[in-house]
């Protein structure tokens, strides 16, 4: 199955926000999120995969996005670089970079940022998050609870 240009444009139009927001929430860096966004849709185009329905397509795109983010964190390049101050970059329109909660979420470890984003921003149920991240539902629940507790602690420290 080869995707037509119209099919590709339609899929990018439908899922661009989802893929970009997830990538940005995981990597906390506009440049890396842009790279991951491009990589995800390039993989989609190359895959020529037939999907059973739109939920299957969305789940596939989310899974590929999570995998690309994990791959970035595991890369030697990422381990030996320091990020630019994100506040110096222009607002990208997907998040308010001055949002206090987003700043707190960005301080969380990757595993917590991922579940927080998928649960609250993408509004996915725990069962779906577990399937997409390859974890048990109890693990996802535990990570959500720990992430919430960390956020609560950090919010109370700021006050």
XYZ file of C-alpha atoms in Angstrom:
159
model
C 0.000 0.000 0.000
C 1.445 3.354 -1.006
C 0.098 6.475 0.655
C -0.951 9.275 -1.652
C 0.218 12.799 -0.983
C -3.334 13.671 0.033
C -3.431 10.764 2.538
C -0.132 11.889 4.064
C -1.280 15.502 4.334
C -4.511 14.358 5.977
C -2.727 12.200 8.569
C -0.231 14.957 9.371
C -3.115 17.405 9.719
C -4.943 15.068 12.096
C -2.015 14.025 14.277
C 0.584 16.801 14.056
C -0.475 18.362 17.368
C -0.577 15.027 19.171
C 2.863 13.926 17.969
C 4.510 17.300 18.543
C 3.039 17.872 22.010
C 4.040 14.386 23.134
C 7.563 14.783 21.769
C 7.925 18.234 23.319
C 6.609 17.079 26.678
C 9.085 14.205 26.726
C 12.215 16.009 25.514
C 11.441 19.552 26.795
C 13.293 21.029 23.863
C 11.811 22.582 20.720
C 14.643 21.546 18.388
C 14.584 17.908 19.511
C 10.774 17.858 19.365
C 10.943 19.161 15.787
C 13.415 16.403 14.862
C 11.284 13.717 16.477
C 8.153 15.069 14.769
C 9.845 14.741 11.386
C 11.227 11.293 12.204
C 7.807 9.977 13.260
C 6.077 11.074 10.073
C 8.982 9.907 7.927
C 8.652 6.476 9.520
C 4.908 6.609 8.897
C 5.431 7.357 5.201
C 8.081 4.653 4.820
C 6.004 2.058 6.673
C 3.162 1.903 4.133
C 1.289 0.180 6.925
C -2.406 -0.622 6.608
C -4.274 0.328 9.775
C -7.524 -1.268 10.890
C -8.953 2.080 12.041
C -7.985 5.584 13.168
C -7.431 4.473 16.773
C -4.878 1.948 15.520
C -3.134 4.646 13.441
C -3.082 7.086 16.399
C -1.739 4.415 18.758
C 0.986 3.538 16.244
C 2.026 7.197 15.909
C 2.107 7.655 19.696
C 4.164 4.493 20.145
C 6.652 5.576 17.469
C 6.901 9.015 19.101
C 7.633 7.484 22.522
C 10.241 5.173 20.964
C 11.928 8.052 19.110
C 12.111 10.063 22.350
C 13.610 7.121 24.220
C 16.100 6.613 21.401
C 17.141 10.257 21.668
C 17.704 9.959 25.427
C 19.798 6.831 24.904
C 21.984 8.386 22.208
C 25.594 9.324 22.918
C 24.959 12.773 21.431
C 22.235 13.533 23.961
C 24.299 12.296 26.881
C 27.142 14.685 26.023
C 25.206 17.881 25.273
C 23.561 20.550 27.377
C 20.179 22.018 26.377
C 19.758 25.695 25.508
C 17.583 27.763 27.774
C 14.117 27.025 26.378
C 12.805 30.366 27.647
C 15.095 32.097 25.144
C 13.316 30.354 22.284
C 10.193 31.752 20.704
C 6.881 30.312 21.916
C 5.945 27.455 19.600
C 2.184 27.804 20.094
C 1.672 24.300 21.502
C 2.455 25.134 25.094
C 2.836 28.328 27.019
C 6.532 28.067 27.910
C 5.925 30.297 30.928
C 3.300 27.987 32.325
C 4.327 27.090 35.865
C 2.836 23.605 35.682
C 4.617 22.793 32.430
C 7.890 23.948 33.960
C 7.287 21.612 36.900
C 6.348 18.711 34.624
C 9.559 19.258 32.653
C 11.572 18.699 35.841
C 10.174 15.190 36.203
C 12.052 12.105 35.032
C 11.132 10.960 31.510
C 8.977 8.040 32.636
C 6.799 10.376 34.704
C 6.589 13.070 32.020
C 5.425 10.464 29.530
C 2.536 9.109 31.599
C 1.472 12.584 32.759
C 1.339 13.820 29.175
C -0.507 10.802 27.810
C -3.014 10.809 30.669
C -3.758 14.532 30.982
C -2.955 16.056 27.594
C -3.905 13.168 25.300
C -6.628 11.936 27.690
C -5.716 8.293 27.196
C -6.925 5.686 29.684
C -4.367 3.861 31.821
C -4.929 0.628 29.898
C -4.005 2.343 26.599
C -0.976 4.073 28.130
C 0.241 0.707 29.412
C -0.159 -0.829 25.971
C 1.612 2.054 24.213
C 4.525 2.190 26.637
C 4.861 -1.577 26.985
C 4.294 -1.484 30.738
C 1.813 -3.081 33.104
C -1.255 -1.079 34.099
C -0.152 -1.167 37.734
C 3.198 0.338 36.725
C 1.452 3.174 34.873
C -0.819 3.828 37.875
C 2.205 3.873 40.186
C 4.083 6.257 37.897
C 1.067 8.573 37.718
C 0.751 8.564 41.510
C 4.456 9.231 42.013
C 4.434 11.972 39.372
C 1.445 13.659 41.027
C 3.135 13.436 44.427
C 6.356 14.926 43.059
C 4.407 17.750 41.440
C 2.512 18.371 44.676
C 5.772 18.496 46.651
C 7.372 20.870 44.176
C 4.307 23.111 44.114
C 4.291 23.342 47.912
C 8.047 24.090 47.913
C 7.496 26.998 45.522
C 4.887 28.516 47.819
